[in-house]
mmCIF file of C-alpha atoms in Angstrom:
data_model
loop_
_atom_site.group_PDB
_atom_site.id
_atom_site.type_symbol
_atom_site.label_atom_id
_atom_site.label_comp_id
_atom_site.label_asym_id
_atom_site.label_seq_id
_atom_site.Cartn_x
_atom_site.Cartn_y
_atom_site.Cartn_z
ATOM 1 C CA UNK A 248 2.647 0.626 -24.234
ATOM 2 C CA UNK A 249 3.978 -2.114 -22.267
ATOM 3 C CA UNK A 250 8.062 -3.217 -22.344
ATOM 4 C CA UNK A 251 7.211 -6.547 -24.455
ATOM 5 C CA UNK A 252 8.773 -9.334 -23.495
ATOM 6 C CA UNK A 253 11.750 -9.516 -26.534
ATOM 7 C CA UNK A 254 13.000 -6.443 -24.404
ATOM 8 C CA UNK A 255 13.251 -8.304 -21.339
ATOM 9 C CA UNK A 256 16.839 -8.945 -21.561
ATOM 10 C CA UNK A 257 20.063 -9.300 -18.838
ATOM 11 C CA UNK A 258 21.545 -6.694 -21.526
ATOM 12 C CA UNK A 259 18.935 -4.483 -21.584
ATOM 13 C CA UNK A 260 18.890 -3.970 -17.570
ATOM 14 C CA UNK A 261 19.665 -0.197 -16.497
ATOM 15 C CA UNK A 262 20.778 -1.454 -12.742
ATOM 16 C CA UNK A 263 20.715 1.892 -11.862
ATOM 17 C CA UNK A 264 17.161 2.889 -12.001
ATOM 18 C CA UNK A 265 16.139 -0.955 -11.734
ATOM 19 C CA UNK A 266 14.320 -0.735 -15.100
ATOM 20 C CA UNK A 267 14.472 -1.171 -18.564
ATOM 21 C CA UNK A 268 17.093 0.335 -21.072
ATOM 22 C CA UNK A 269 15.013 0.514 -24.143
ATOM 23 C CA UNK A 270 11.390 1.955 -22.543
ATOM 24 C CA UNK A 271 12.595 3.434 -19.557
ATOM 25 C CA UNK A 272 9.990 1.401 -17.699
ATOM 26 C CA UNK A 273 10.276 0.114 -14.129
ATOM 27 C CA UNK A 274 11.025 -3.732 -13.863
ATOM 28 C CA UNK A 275 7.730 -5.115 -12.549
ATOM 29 C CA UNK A 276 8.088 -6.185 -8.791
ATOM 30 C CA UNK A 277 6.159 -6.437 -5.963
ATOM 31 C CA UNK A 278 4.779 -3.640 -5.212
ATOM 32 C CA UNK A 279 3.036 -4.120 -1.701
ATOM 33 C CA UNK A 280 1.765 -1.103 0.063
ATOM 34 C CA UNK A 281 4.745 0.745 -1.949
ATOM 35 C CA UNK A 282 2.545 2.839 -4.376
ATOM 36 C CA UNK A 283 1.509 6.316 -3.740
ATOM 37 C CA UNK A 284 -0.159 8.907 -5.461
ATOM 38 C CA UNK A 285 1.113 12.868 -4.591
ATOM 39 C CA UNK A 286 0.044 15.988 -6.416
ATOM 40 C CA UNK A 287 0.963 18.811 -7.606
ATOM 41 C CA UNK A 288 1.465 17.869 -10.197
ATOM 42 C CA UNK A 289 -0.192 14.281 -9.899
ATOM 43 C CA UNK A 290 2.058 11.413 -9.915
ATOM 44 C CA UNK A 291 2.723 7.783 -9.043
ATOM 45 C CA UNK A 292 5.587 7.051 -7.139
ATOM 46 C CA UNK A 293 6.943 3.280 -7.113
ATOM 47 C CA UNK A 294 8.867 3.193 -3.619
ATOM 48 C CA UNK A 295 10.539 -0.221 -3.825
ATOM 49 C CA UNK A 296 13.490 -2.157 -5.572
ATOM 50 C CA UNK A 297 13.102 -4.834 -7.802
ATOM 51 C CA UNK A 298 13.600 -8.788 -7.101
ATOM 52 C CA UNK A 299 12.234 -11.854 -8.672
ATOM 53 C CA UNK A 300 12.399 -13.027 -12.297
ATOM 54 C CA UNK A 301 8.809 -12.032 -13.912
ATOM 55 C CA UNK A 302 6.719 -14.341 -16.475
ATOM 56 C CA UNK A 303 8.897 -13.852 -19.445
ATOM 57 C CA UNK A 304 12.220 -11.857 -18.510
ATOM 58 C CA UNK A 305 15.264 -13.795 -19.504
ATOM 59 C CA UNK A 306 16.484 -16.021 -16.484
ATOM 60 C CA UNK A 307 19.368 -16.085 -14.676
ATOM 61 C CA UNK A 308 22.018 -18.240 -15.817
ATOM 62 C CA UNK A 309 22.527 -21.395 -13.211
ATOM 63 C CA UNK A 310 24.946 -20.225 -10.149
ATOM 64 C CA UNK A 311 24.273 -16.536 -10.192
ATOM 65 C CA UNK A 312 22.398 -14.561 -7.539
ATOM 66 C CA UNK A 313 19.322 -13.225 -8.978
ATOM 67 C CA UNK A 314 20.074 -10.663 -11.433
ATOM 68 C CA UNK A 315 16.389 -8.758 -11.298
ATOM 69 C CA UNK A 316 17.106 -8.390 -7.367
ATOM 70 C CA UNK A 317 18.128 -4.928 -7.630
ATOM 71 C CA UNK A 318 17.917 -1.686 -5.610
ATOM 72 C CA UNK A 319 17.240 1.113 -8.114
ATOM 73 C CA UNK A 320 15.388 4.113 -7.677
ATOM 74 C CA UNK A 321 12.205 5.437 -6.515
ATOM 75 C CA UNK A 322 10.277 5.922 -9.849
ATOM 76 C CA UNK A 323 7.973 9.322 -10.620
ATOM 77 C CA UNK A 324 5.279 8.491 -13.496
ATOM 78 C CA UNK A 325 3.654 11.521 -14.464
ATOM 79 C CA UNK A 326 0.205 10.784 -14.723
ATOM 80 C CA UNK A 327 0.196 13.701 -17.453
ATOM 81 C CA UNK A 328 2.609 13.104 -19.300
ATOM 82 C CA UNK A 329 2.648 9.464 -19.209
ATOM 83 C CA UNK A 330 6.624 9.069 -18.871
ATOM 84 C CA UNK A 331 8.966 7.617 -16.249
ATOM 85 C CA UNK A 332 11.614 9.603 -14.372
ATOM 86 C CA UNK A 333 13.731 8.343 -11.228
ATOM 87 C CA UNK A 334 14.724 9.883 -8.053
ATOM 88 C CA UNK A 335 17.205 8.843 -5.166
ATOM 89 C CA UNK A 336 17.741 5.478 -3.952
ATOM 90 C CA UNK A 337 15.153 3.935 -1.779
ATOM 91 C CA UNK A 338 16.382 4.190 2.384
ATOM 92 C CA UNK A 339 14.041 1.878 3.439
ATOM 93 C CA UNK A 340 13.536 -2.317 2.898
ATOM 94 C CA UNK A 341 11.029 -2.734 -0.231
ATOM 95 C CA UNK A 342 8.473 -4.692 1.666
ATOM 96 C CA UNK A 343 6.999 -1.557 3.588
ATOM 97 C CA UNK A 344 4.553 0.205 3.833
ATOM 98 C CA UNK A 345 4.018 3.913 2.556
ATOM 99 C CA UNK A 346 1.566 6.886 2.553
ATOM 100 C CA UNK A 347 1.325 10.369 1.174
ATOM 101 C CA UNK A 348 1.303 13.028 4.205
ATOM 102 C CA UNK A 349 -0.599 16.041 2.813
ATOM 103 C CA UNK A 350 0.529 18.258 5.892
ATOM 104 C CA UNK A 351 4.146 17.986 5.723
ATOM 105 C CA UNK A 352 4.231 17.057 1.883
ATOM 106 C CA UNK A 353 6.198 13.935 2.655
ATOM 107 C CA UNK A 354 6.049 10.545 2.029
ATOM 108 C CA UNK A 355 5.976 8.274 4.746
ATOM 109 C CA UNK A 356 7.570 5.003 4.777
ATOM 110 C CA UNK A 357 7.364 2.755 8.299
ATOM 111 C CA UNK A 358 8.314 -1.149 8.265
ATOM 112 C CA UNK A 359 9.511 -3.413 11.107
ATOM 113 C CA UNK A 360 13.292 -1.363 11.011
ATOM 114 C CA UNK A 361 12.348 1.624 10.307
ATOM 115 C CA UNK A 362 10.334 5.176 9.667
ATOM 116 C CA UNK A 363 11.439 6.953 6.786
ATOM 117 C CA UNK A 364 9.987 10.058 4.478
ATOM 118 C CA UNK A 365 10.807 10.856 1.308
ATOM 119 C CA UNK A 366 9.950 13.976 -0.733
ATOM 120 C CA UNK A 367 8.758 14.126 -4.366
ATOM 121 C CA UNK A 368 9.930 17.466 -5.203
ATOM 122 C CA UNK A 369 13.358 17.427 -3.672
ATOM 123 C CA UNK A 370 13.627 13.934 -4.070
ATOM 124 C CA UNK A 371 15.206 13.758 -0.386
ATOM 125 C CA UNK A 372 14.898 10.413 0.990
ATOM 126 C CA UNK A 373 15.624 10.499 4.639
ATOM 127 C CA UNK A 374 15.604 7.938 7.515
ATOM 128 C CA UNK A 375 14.264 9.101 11.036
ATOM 129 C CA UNK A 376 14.009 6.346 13.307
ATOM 130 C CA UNK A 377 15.775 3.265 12.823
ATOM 131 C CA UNK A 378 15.175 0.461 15.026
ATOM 132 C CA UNK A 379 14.202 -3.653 15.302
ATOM 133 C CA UNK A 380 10.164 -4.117 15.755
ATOM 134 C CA UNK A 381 9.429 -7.542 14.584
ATOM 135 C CA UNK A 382 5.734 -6.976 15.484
ATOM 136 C CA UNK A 383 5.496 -4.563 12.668
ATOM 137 C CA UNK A 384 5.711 -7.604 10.640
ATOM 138 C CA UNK A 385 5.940 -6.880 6.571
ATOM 139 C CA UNK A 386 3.567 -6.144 3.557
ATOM 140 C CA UNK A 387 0.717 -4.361 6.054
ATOM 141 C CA UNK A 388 -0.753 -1.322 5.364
ATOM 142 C CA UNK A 389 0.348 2.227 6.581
ATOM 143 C CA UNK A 390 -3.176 4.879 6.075
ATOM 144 C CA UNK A 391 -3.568 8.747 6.421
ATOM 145 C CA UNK A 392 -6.387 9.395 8.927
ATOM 146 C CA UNK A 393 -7.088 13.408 8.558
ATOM 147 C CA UNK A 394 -9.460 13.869 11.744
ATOM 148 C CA UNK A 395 -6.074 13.670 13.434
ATOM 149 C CA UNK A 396 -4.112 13.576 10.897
ATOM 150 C CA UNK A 397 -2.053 10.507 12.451
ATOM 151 C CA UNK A 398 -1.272 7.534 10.593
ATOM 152 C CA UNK A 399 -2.785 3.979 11.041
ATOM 153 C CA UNK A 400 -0.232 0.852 10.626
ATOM 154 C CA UNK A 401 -2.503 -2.246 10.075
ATOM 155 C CA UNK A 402 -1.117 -5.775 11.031
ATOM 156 C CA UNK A 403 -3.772 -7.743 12.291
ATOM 157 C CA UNK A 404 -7.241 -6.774 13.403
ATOM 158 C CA UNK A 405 -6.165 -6.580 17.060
ATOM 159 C CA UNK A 406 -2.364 -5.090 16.012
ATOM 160 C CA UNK A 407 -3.239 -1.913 14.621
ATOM 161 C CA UNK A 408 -0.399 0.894 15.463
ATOM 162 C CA UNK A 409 -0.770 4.664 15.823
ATOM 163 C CA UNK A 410 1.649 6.652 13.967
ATOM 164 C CA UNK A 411 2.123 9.756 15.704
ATOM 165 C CA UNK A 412 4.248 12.380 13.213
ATOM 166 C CA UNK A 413 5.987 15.553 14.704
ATOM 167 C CA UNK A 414 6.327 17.154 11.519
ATOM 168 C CA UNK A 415 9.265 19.380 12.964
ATOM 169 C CA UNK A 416 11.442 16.635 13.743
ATOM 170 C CA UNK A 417 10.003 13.702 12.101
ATOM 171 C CA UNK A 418 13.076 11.573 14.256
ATOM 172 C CA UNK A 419 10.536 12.221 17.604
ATOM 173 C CA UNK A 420 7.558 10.208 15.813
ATOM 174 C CA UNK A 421 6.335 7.305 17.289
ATOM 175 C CA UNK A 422 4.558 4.068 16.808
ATOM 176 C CA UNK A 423 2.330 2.842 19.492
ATOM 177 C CA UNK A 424 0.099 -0.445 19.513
ATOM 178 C CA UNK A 425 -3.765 0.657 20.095
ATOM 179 C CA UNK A 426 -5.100 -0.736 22.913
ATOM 180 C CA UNK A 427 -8.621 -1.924 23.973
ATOM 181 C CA UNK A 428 -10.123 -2.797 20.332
ATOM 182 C CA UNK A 429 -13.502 -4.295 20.290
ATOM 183 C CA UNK A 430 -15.877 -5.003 17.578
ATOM 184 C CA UNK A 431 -15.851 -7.172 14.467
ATOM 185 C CA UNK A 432 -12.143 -8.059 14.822
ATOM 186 C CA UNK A 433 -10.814 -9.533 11.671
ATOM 187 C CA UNK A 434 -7.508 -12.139 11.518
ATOM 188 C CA UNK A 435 -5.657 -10.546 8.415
ATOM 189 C CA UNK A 436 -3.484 -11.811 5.695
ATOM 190 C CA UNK A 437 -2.075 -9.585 3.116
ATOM 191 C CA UNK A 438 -4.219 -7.207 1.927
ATOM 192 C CA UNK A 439 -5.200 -3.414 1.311
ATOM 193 C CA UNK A 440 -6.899 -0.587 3.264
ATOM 194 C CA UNK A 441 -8.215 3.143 2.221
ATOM 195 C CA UNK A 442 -9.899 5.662 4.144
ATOM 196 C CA UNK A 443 -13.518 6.598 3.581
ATOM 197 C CA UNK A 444 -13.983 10.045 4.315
ATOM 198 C CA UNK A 445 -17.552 10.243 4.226
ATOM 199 C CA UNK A 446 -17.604 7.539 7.549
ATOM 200 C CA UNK A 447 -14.312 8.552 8.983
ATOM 201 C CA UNK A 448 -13.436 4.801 8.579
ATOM 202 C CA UNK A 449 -10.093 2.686 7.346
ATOM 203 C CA UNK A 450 -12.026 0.090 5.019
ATOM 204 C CA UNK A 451 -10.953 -2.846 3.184
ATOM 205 C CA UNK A 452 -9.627 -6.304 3.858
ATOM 206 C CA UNK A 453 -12.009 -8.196 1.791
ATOM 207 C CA UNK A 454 -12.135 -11.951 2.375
ATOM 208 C CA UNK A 455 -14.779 -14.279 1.895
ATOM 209 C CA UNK A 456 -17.232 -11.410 0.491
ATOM 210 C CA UNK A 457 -17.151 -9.958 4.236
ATOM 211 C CA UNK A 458 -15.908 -5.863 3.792
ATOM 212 C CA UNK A 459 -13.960 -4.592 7.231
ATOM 213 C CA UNK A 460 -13.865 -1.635 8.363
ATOM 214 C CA UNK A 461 -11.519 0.071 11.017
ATOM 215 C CA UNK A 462 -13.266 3.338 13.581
ATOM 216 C CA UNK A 463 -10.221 4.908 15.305
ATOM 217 C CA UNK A 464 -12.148 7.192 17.207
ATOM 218 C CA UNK A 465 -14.090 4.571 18.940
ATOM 219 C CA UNK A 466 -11.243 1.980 18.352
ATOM 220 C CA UNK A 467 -13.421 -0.472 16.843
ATOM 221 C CA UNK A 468 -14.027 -2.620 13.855
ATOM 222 C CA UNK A 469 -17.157 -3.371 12.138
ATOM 223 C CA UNK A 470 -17.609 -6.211 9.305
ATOM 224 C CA UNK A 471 -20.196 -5.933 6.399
ATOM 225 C CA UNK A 472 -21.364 -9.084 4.352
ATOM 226 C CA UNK A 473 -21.384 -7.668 0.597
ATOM 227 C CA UNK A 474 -24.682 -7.359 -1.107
ATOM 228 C CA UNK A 475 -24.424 -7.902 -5.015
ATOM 229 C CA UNK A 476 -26.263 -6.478 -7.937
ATOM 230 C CA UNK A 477 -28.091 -8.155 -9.365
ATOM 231 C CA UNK A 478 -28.456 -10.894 -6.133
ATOM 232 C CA UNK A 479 -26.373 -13.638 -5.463
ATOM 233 C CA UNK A 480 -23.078 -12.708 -7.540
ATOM 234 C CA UNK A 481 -19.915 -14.264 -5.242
ATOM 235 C CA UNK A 482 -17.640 -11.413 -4.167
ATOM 236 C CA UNK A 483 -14.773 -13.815 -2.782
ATOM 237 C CA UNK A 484 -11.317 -12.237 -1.290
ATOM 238 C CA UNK A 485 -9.010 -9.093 -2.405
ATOM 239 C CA UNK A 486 -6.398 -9.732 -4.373
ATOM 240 C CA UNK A 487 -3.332 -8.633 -2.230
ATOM 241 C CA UNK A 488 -3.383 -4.626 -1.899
ATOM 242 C CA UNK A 489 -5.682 -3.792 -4.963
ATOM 243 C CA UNK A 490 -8.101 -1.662 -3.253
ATOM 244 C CA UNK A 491 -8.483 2.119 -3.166
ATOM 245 C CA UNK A 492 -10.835 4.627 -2.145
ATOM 246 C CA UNK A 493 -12.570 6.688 -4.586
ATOM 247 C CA UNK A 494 -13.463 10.012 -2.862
ATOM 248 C CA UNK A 495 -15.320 11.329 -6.574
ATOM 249 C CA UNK A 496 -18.326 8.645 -6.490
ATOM 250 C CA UNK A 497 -17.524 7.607 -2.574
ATOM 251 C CA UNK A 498 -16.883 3.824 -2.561
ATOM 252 C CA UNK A 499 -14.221 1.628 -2.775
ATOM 253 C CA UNK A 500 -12.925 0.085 -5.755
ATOM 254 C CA UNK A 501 -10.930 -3.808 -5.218
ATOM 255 C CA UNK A 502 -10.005 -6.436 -7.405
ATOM 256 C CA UNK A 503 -10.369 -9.698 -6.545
ATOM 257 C CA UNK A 504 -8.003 -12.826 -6.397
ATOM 258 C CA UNK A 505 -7.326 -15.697 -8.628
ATOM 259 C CA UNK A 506 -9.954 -17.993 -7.064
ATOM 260 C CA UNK A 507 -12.708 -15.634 -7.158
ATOM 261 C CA UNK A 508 -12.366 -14.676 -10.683
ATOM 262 C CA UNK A 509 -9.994 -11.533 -11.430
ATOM 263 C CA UNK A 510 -13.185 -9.136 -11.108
ATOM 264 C CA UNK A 511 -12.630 -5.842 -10.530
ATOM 265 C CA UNK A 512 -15.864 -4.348 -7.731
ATOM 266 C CA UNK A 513 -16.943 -1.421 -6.832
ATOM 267 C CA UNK A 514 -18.288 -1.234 -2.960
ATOM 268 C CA UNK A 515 -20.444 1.237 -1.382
ATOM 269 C CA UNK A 516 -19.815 1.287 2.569
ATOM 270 C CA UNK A 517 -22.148 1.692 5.197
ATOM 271 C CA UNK A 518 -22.599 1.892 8.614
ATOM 272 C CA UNK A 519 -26.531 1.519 8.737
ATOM 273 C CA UNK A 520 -27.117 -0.976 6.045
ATOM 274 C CA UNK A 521 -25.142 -4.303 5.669
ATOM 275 C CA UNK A 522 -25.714 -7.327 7.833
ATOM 276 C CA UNK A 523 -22.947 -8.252 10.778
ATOM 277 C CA UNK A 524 -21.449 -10.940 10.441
ATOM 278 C CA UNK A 525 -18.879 -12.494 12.763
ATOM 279 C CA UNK A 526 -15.046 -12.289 12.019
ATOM 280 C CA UNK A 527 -13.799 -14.786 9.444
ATOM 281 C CA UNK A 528 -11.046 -16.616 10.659
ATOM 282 C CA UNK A 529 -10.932 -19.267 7.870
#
């Protein structure tokens, strides 16, 4: 059950964890590309600190810095078992991006100052490389790519980055800028990505009912217009990250924005079938 809102107190703030005294549940927050799902056993991990007052907390009194801007902890929801725990602090700025490394059993956690991991069972949180790349920009996607088991930091259609991990001595990764990207190349806001095993493709990005798809073996981008059923049904643009892969059934599941309805879609992907359509820069 959710906190409800009488709980959502200045008293009833654990500043610790960043969450709430009473349930033990996470403050909400933005969440951006900060949600990751490990295994063994399954769980959720909730990689950033809180910040911003929510729809019906109690507000800060006049004067005071925020009081729901707080650090915390990463948070562990076992699927399972349905509970909350907390790890160690966060090392990284909450407006990342992270993904789960099955080699190394790591989270990894790159943003525009840094490349962090963190990991689930030890709770270890450990930065690697700190430096200042501006071009890395915030809120973008970070995506495992198992072919070559790099890592694919999305900015813009023509600012995608290779993350190269040495898994020995993650503090000799690097993050290059691809070069020479042709195709369907989208301009990108916020948004989400997953990768499509069956088409060895980074897909997502949804805007205007137009599906994009990343190749980095070939190093280009293809766009699909989104055919409805039944016909004619308006698709519209993703709703911030809200877009997975589902590997089970083999499409991808979104939700939708505010403007084009709060509708949750399920998207089958395909290279052959689909019509082309040019980039949408609107």
């Amino acid at each position: 059950p959710s906190t409800p809102c009488s709980d959502m107190r200045l008293a009833n703030i654990d500043r610790d964890r960043a969450a709430w005294k009473t349930t033990g549940h996470p403050i909400a927050r933005h969440t951006y590309d900060m949600l990751v799902v490990v295994d063994r056993p399954p769980r959720l991990l909730l990689l950033n600190g809180a910040g911003g007052q929510g729809r019906c907390v109690e507000r800060t009194p006049p004067g005071l810095n925020d009081q729901y801007f707080i650090r915390g902890r990463v948070g562990h929801y076992d699927i399972a078992g349905r509970a909350w725990t907390f790890g160690a602090p966060p090392g990284w700025q909450g407006y990342g991006a992270a993904e789960w490394d099955p080699v190394s059993r790591r989270v990894v956690v790159v943003n525009a100052n840094s490349l962090s991991t963190y990991d689930p069972d030890t709770q270890d949180a450990v930065r690697h490389l700190q430096y200042t790349r501006g071009e890395l920009a915030y809120a973008k996607n970070l995506v495992y790519f198992p072919p070559n088991q790099k890592m694919y930091y999305i900015v813009d259609g023509d600012a995608v980055f290779e993350v190269t991990l040495d898994r020995e001595n993650f503090a000799r990764s690097t993050i290059t800028r691809v070069t020479d990207i042709t195709g369907d190349i989208p301009r990108l806001r916020e948004t989400g990505f997953a990768y499509d095993p069956i088409h060895k493709a980074i897909g997502g990005a949804v805007r205007d009912g137009v599906f994009y798809a990343y190749l980095p073996l070939t190093k280009t981008w293809l766009s699909r217009k989104i055919e409805t059923d039944p016909p004619g049904l308006r698709v519209g643009s993703l709703a911030f990250h809200a877009l997975d892969y589902d590997p089970v059934n083999g499409v991808f599941v979104f939700m939708t924005d505010y403007p084009s309805g709060w509708r949750t879609w399920v998207f089958r992907f395909s290279q052959a079938h689909g019509t082309d359509v040019g980039a949408s820069r609107a």
